[in-house]
mmCIF file of C-alpha atoms in Angstrom:
data_model
loop_
_atom_site.group_PDB
_atom_site.id
_atom_site.type_symbol
_atom_site.label_atom_id
_atom_site.label_comp_id
_atom_site.label_asym_id
_atom_site.label_seq_id
_atom_site.Cartn_x
_atom_site.Cartn_y
_atom_site.Cartn_z
ATOM 1 C CA UNK N 203 -113.792 -65.688 179.532
ATOM 2 C CA UNK N 204 -111.876 -68.383 181.240
ATOM 3 C CA UNK N 205 -115.409 -69.889 182.211
ATOM 4 C CA UNK N 206 -116.434 -69.677 178.589
ATOM 5 C CA UNK N 207 -113.555 -71.526 177.359
ATOM 6 C CA UNK N 208 -114.059 -74.214 180.174
ATOM 7 C CA UNK N 209 -117.417 -74.540 179.002
ATOM 8 C CA UNK N 210 -116.452 -75.001 175.436
ATOM 9 C CA UNK N 211 -113.990 -77.919 176.710
ATOM 10 C CA UNK N 212 -116.729 -79.456 178.489
ATOM 11 C CA UNK N 213 -119.014 -79.724 175.473
ATOM 12 C CA UNK N 214 -116.094 -81.764 173.682
ATOM 13 C CA UNK N 215 -115.999 -84.224 176.868
ATOM 14 C CA UNK N 216 -119.714 -84.605 176.810
ATOM 15 C CA UNK N 217 -119.642 -85.683 172.905
ATOM 16 C CA UNK N 218 -121.675 -82.755 171.665
ATOM 17 C CA UNK N 219 -122.314 -82.507 168.075
ATOM 18 C CA UNK N 220 -120.051 -80.597 165.544
ATOM 19 C CA UNK N 221 -122.622 -77.847 165.015
ATOM 20 C CA UNK N 222 -123.151 -77.267 168.671
ATOM 21 C CA UNK N 223 -119.347 -76.819 169.072
ATOM 22 C CA UNK N 224 -119.116 -74.359 166.225
ATOM 23 C CA UNK N 225 -121.942 -72.429 167.763
ATOM 24 C CA UNK N 226 -120.186 -72.281 170.993
ATOM 25 C CA UNK N 227 -116.858 -71.281 169.439
ATOM 26 C CA UNK N 228 -118.605 -68.325 167.673
ATOM 27 C CA UNK N 229 -119.974 -67.276 170.879
ATOM 28 C CA UNK N 230 -116.578 -67.240 172.423
ATOM 29 C CA UNK N 231 -115.255 -65.170 169.422
ATOM 30 C CA UNK N 232 -117.897 -62.785 169.769
ATOM 31 C CA UNK N 233 -117.415 -62.354 173.392
ATOM 32 C CA UNK N 234 -113.747 -61.592 172.840
ATOM 33 C CA UNK N 235 -114.601 -59.150 170.078
ATOM 34 C CA UNK N 236 -116.804 -57.195 172.539
ATOM 35 C CA UNK N 237 -113.973 -57.340 174.939
ATOM 36 C CA UNK N 238 -111.503 -55.901 172.503
ATOM 37 C CA UNK N 239 -113.948 -53.145 171.619
ATOM 38 C CA UNK N 240 -114.128 -52.030 175.058
ATOM 39 C CA UNK N 241 -110.386 -51.043 174.923
ATOM 40 C CA UNK N 242 -109.828 -47.692 173.002
ATOM 41 C CA UNK N 243 -106.220 -47.188 171.775
ATOM 42 C CA UNK N 244 -104.753 -43.823 170.414
ATOM 43 C CA UNK N 245 -101.787 -43.247 167.746
ATOM 44 C CA UNK N 246 -100.165 -40.900 170.388
ATOM 45 C CA UNK N 247 -99.423 -40.820 174.121
ATOM 46 C CA UNK N 248 -100.948 -38.260 176.442
ATOM 47 C CA UNK N 249 -103.233 -37.468 179.367
ATOM 48 C CA UNK N 250 -107.029 -37.533 179.021
ATOM 49 C CA UNK N 251 -107.901 -34.228 180.633
ATOM 50 C CA UNK N 252 -111.828 -34.408 179.542
ATOM 51 C CA UNK N 253 -114.332 -37.012 179.065
ATOM 52 C CA UNK N 254 -117.517 -36.275 176.772
ATOM 53 C CA UNK N 255 -119.327 -39.552 177.619
ATOM 54 C CA UNK N 256 -120.665 -41.166 180.855
ATOM 55 C CA UNK N 257 -120.512 -44.875 181.687
ATOM 56 C CA UNK N 258 -123.464 -46.636 179.886
ATOM 57 C CA UNK N 259 -123.598 -44.072 177.063
ATOM 58 C CA UNK N 260 -123.709 -45.483 173.424
ATOM 59 C CA UNK N 261 -121.283 -43.999 171.200
ATOM 60 C CA UNK N 262 -121.021 -44.142 167.306
ATOM 61 C CA UNK N 263 -117.815 -44.325 165.194
ATOM 62 C CA UNK N 264 -116.455 -40.676 164.771
ATOM 63 C CA UNK N 265 -117.967 -39.134 167.684
ATOM 64 C CA UNK N 266 -115.622 -37.759 170.323
ATOM 65 C CA UNK N 267 -115.498 -39.464 173.731
ATOM 66 C CA UNK N 268 -112.988 -37.217 175.402
ATOM 67 C CA UNK N 269 -109.762 -35.050 174.677
ATOM 68 C CA UNK N 270 -106.191 -36.340 174.932
ATOM 69 C CA UNK N 271 -103.622 -33.791 175.677
ATOM 70 C CA UNK N 272 -99.897 -34.419 174.994
ATOM 71 C CA UNK N 273 -97.953 -31.873 177.414
ATOM 72 C CA UNK N 274 -94.753 -32.705 175.651
ATOM 73 C CA UNK N 275 -95.811 -31.245 172.315
ATOM 74 C CA UNK N 276 -97.052 -27.791 172.490
ATOM 75 C CA UNK N 277 -97.371 -25.047 169.718
ATOM 76 C CA UNK N 278 -98.898 -21.427 169.529
ATOM 77 C CA UNK N 279 -100.132 -19.392 166.978
ATOM 78 C CA UNK N 280 -99.071 -15.720 166.661
ATOM 79 C CA UNK N 281 -100.523 -13.222 164.230
ATOM 80 C CA UNK N 282 -98.359 -10.386 162.471
ATOM 81 C CA UNK N 283 -98.928 -7.586 160.350
ATOM 82 C CA UNK N 284 -98.794 -7.675 156.729
ATOM 83 C CA UNK N 285 -95.638 -5.365 156.811
ATOM 84 C CA UNK N 286 -94.026 -7.621 159.323
ATOM 85 C CA UNK N 287 -94.536 -11.131 157.898
ATOM 86 C CA UNK N 288 -91.791 -10.969 155.140
ATOM 87 C CA UNK N 289 -89.283 -10.181 158.046
ATOM 88 C CA UNK N 290 -90.125 -13.259 160.373
ATOM 89 C CA UNK N 291 -87.489 -15.971 159.984
ATOM 90 C CA UNK N 292 -88.621 -19.481 159.387
ATOM 91 C CA UNK N 293 -86.724 -21.835 161.588
ATOM 92 C CA UNK N 294 -85.458 -19.213 163.936
ATOM 93 C CA UNK N 295 -85.674 -19.282 167.794
ATOM 94 C CA UNK N 296 -88.824 -17.677 169.284
ATOM 95 C CA UNK N 297 -89.280 -16.507 172.997
ATOM 96 C CA UNK N 298 -92.776 -16.874 174.782
ATOM 97 C CA UNK N 299 -93.864 -15.205 178.119
ATOM 98 C CA UNK N 300 -97.179 -16.146 179.600
ATOM 99 C CA UNK N 301 -98.995 -14.530 182.718
ATOM 100 C CA UNK N 302 -99.272 -17.779 184.581
ATOM 101 C CA UNK N 303 -95.434 -17.598 184.972
ATOM 102 C CA UNK N 304 -94.339 -13.887 185.274
ATOM 103 C CA UNK N 305 -90.785 -13.384 184.755
ATOM 104 C CA UNK N 306 -90.049 -16.706 182.891
ATOM 105 C CA UNK N 307 -89.329 -17.169 179.201
ATOM 106 C CA UNK N 308 -90.021 -20.253 177.275
ATOM 107 C CA UNK N 309 -88.364 -20.774 173.879
ATOM 108 C CA UNK N 310 -89.615 -22.513 170.499
ATOM 109 C CA UNK N 311 -88.951 -22.460 166.865
ATOM 110 C CA UNK N 312 -90.901 -20.799 164.104
ATOM 111 C CA UNK N 313 -92.368 -23.926 162.169
ATOM 112 C CA UNK N 314 -94.846 -22.164 159.806
ATOM 113 C CA UNK N 315 -95.487 -18.726 157.962
ATOM 114 C CA UNK N 316 -99.118 -18.066 156.714
ATOM 115 C CA UNK N 317 -99.186 -17.665 152.971
ATOM 116 C CA UNK N 318 -102.527 -15.765 152.934
ATOM 117 C CA UNK N 319 -103.682 -13.083 155.205
ATOM 118 C CA UNK N 320 -106.646 -13.893 157.671
ATOM 119 C CA UNK N 321 -109.986 -12.803 156.123
ATOM 120 C CA UNK N 322 -110.719 -9.351 156.998
ATOM 121 C CA UNK N 323 -107.851 -8.737 159.351
ATOM 122 C CA UNK N 324 -104.821 -8.163 156.945
ATOM 123 C CA UNK N 325 -102.797 -10.122 159.448
ATOM 124 C CA UNK N 326 -100.807 -13.384 158.922
ATOM 125 C CA UNK N 327 -100.289 -16.523 161.231
ATOM 126 C CA UNK N 328 -97.079 -17.651 162.604
ATOM 127 C CA UNK N 329 -96.937 -21.082 164.104
ATOM 128 C CA UNK N 330 -94.116 -21.893 166.791
ATOM 129 C CA UNK N 331 -93.206 -25.197 168.020
ATOM 130 C CA UNK N 332 -92.837 -24.673 171.984
ATOM 131 C CA UNK N 333 -89.889 -26.629 173.654
ATOM 132 C CA UNK N 334 -91.319 -29.083 176.054
ATOM 133 C CA UNK N 335 -92.024 -27.768 179.524
ATOM 134 C CA UNK N 336 -94.172 -29.213 182.120
ATOM 135 C CA UNK N 337 -95.282 -25.793 183.501
ATOM 136 C CA UNK N 338 -96.929 -24.888 180.388
ATOM 137 C CA UNK N 339 -100.591 -26.047 179.635
ATOM 138 C CA UNK N 340 -102.732 -25.992 176.330
ATOM 139 C CA UNK N 341 -104.808 -22.895 176.061
ATOM 140 C CA UNK N 342 -102.232 -20.538 177.934
ATOM 141 C CA UNK N 343 -102.523 -17.121 176.442
ATOM 142 C CA UNK N 344 -99.028 -14.987 176.122
ATOM 143 C CA UNK N 345 -96.817 -12.851 174.122
ATOM 144 C CA UNK N 346 -94.101 -14.157 171.657
ATOM 145 C CA UNK N 347 -91.044 -12.416 170.339
ATOM 146 C CA UNK N 348 -90.305 -13.731 166.955
ATOM 147 C CA UNK N 349 -86.903 -13.793 165.053
ATOM 148 C CA UNK N 350 -86.483 -11.522 162.129
ATOM 149 C CA UNK N 351 -84.258 -11.918 159.060
ATOM 150 C CA UNK N 352 -81.511 -9.487 158.266
ATOM 151 C CA UNK N 353 -83.004 -6.256 156.891
ATOM 152 C CA UNK N 354 -84.691 -6.876 153.740
ATOM 153 C CA UNK N 355 -83.422 -5.018 150.807
ATOM 154 C CA UNK N 356 -85.873 -4.035 148.046
ATOM 155 C CA UNK N 357 -85.617 -2.021 144.866
ATOM 156 C CA UNK N 358 -88.573 0.134 144.964
ATOM 157 C CA UNK N 359 -89.806 2.281 142.190
ATOM 158 C CA UNK N 360 -92.614 4.637 141.975
ATOM 159 C CA UNK N 361 -95.767 2.751 141.034
ATOM 160 C CA UNK N 362 -96.392 5.207 138.091
ATOM 161 C CA UNK N 363 -93.202 3.990 136.482
ATOM 162 C CA UNK N 364 -94.524 0.486 135.869
ATOM 163 C CA UNK N 365 -97.142 -0.111 133.107
ATOM 164 C CA UNK N 366 -98.480 -3.134 131.147
ATOM 165 C CA UNK N 367 -97.924 -4.366 127.666
ATOM 166 C CA UNK N 368 -98.734 -7.491 126.081
ATOM 167 C CA UNK N 369 -99.734 -8.922 129.425
ATOM 168 C CA UNK N 370 -96.360 -8.169 130.903
ATOM 169 C CA UNK N 371 -95.120 -5.417 133.424
ATOM 170 C CA UNK N 372 -92.501 -3.015 131.988
ATOM 171 C CA UNK N 373 -90.521 0.152 132.794
ATOM 172 C CA UNK N 374 -88.473 2.587 130.720
ATOM 173 C CA UNK N 375 -84.819 2.310 131.929
ATOM 174 C CA UNK N 376 -82.622 5.376 131.130
ATOM 175 C CA UNK N 377 -79.427 4.353 129.497
ATOM 176 C CA UNK N 378 -76.282 6.234 127.858
ATOM 177 C CA UNK N 379 -73.955 8.876 128.927
ATOM 178 C CA UNK N 380 -74.488 12.241 130.201
ATOM 179 C CA UNK N 381 -76.294 14.515 127.597
ATOM 180 C CA UNK N 382 -76.974 11.559 125.585
ATOM 181 C CA UNK N 383 -79.623 9.435 127.309
ATOM 182 C CA UNK N 384 -81.932 7.003 125.668
ATOM 183 C CA UNK N 385 -84.792 4.920 126.889
ATOM 184 C CA UNK N 386 -84.875 1.025 126.917
ATOM 185 C CA UNK N 387 -88.259 -0.539 127.491
ATOM 186 C CA UNK N 388 -87.699 -3.674 129.609
ATOM 187 C CA UNK N 389 -89.886 -6.304 130.920
ATOM 188 C CA UNK N 390 -89.774 -6.607 134.679
ATOM 189 C CA UNK N 391 -91.175 -8.859 137.669
ATOM 190 C CA UNK N 392 -92.684 -6.588 140.271
ATOM 191 C CA UNK N 393 -94.567 -6.968 143.534
ATOM 192 C CA UNK N 394 -96.458 -4.518 145.999
ATOM 193 C CA UNK N 395 -94.589 -3.098 148.760
ATOM 194 C CA UNK N 396 -96.752 -3.616 151.930
ATOM 195 C CA UNK N 397 -98.359 -0.578 153.171
ATOM 196 C CA UNK N 398 -97.014 1.613 150.370
ATOM 197 C CA UNK N 399 -99.388 1.575 147.535
ATOM 198 C CA UNK N 400 -97.240 4.362 145.655
ATOM 199 C CA UNK N 401 -94.305 1.857 145.278
ATOM 200 C CA UNK N 402 -93.565 -1.345 143.676
ATOM 201 C CA UNK N 403 -90.609 -3.577 144.246
ATOM 202 C CA UNK N 404 -88.546 -4.541 141.216
ATOM 203 C CA UNK N 405 -87.464 -8.333 141.501
ATOM 204 C CA UNK N 406 -86.035 -8.584 137.953
ATOM 205 C CA UNK N 407 -85.410 -6.627 134.824
ATOM 206 C CA UNK N 408 -83.624 -3.594 136.430
ATOM 207 C CA UNK N 409 -80.535 -2.993 138.567
ATOM 208 C CA UNK N 410 -79.996 -0.835 141.650
ATOM 209 C CA UNK N 411 -78.940 2.594 140.728
ATOM 210 C CA UNK N 412 -80.578 2.756 137.302
ATOM 211 C CA UNK N 413 -83.048 5.407 136.509
ATOM 212 C CA UNK N 414 -86.509 4.795 135.253
ATOM 213 C CA UNK N 415 -88.956 7.063 133.736
ATOM 214 C CA UNK N 416 -92.021 8.122 135.863
ATOM 215 C CA UNK N 417 -93.430 11.164 134.301
ATOM 216 C CA UNK N 418 -93.899 11.894 130.413
ATOM 217 C CA UNK N 419 -93.393 8.203 129.615
ATOM 218 C CA UNK N 420 -96.910 8.176 127.540
ATOM 219 C CA UNK N 421 -95.823 8.284 123.821
ATOM 220 C CA UNK N 422 -92.149 7.077 124.500
ATOM 221 C CA UNK N 423 -90.812 4.358 122.303
ATOM 222 C CA UNK N 424 -87.747 2.228 122.734
ATOM 223 C CA UNK N 425 -84.675 4.052 121.983
ATOM 224 C CA UNK N 426 -86.058 7.665 122.221
ATOM 225 C CA UNK N 427 -83.845 10.317 123.592
ATOM 226 C CA UNK N 428 -84.436 12.072 127.104
ATOM 227 C CA UNK N 429 -82.988 14.468 129.255
ATOM 228 C CA UNK N 430 -82.151 14.021 132.888
ATOM 229 C CA UNK N 431 -82.270 16.853 135.461
ATOM 230 C CA UNK N 432 -78.593 16.137 136.078
ATOM 231 C CA UNK N 433 -77.637 16.613 132.215
ATOM 232 C CA UNK N 434 -75.761 19.915 131.640
ATOM 233 C CA UNK N 435 -77.925 22.247 129.601
ATOM 234 C CA UNK N 436 -76.754 22.730 126.084
ATOM 235 C CA UNK N 437 -75.908 26.282 124.730
ATOM 236 C CA UNK N 438 -77.940 27.899 122.121
ATOM 237 C CA UNK N 439 -75.001 27.348 119.791
ATOM 238 C CA UNK N 440 -74.806 23.679 120.313
#
């Protein structure tokens, strides 16, 4: 490149024409651009652990030329069953063990919980950001212990207690005092209980401890009187 620039200066000394000078400058710029294209830069630091091309190969934009690995940024993907995904604590500390380092425990943090089950498996992904450790390598397979939330409390009622009317879910809630119970039709928000098709979880619309009608609700209307098993039988004279 120094020789090209020296040749350009020589052209000026020899009194060449303007067009010759411009042509020479263009040739120098083209050579510089080719040199710049020979240097490939990435947006992240790391170690190249694989080359997908050989010296002299032609490459096109978008084609891979190698693999760049950043050993300081590792994460792992775990899968959990449907019944467990609601218990995993987002942001909590996780512990990883790998066969390559028996007896050693590595730590990380839960950064993502899958929002949909994997196709055909019924399992959910959990992504864990692993704390930097030079002993770990991308591709290691291991076992991870995930943090869980405090006990998840749900208000479950039998599935048969919930019914739809005018596009919303409803239940009949039993109100009133002993021997004077009546039903109140309420709109509720429900969701299914994992692995319990016979139950639904009532999120809104009813309170813990309230009774709901499960059997015999067909034909009931708001305000109808009902009898609970705990009611005192009335005498024939009453």
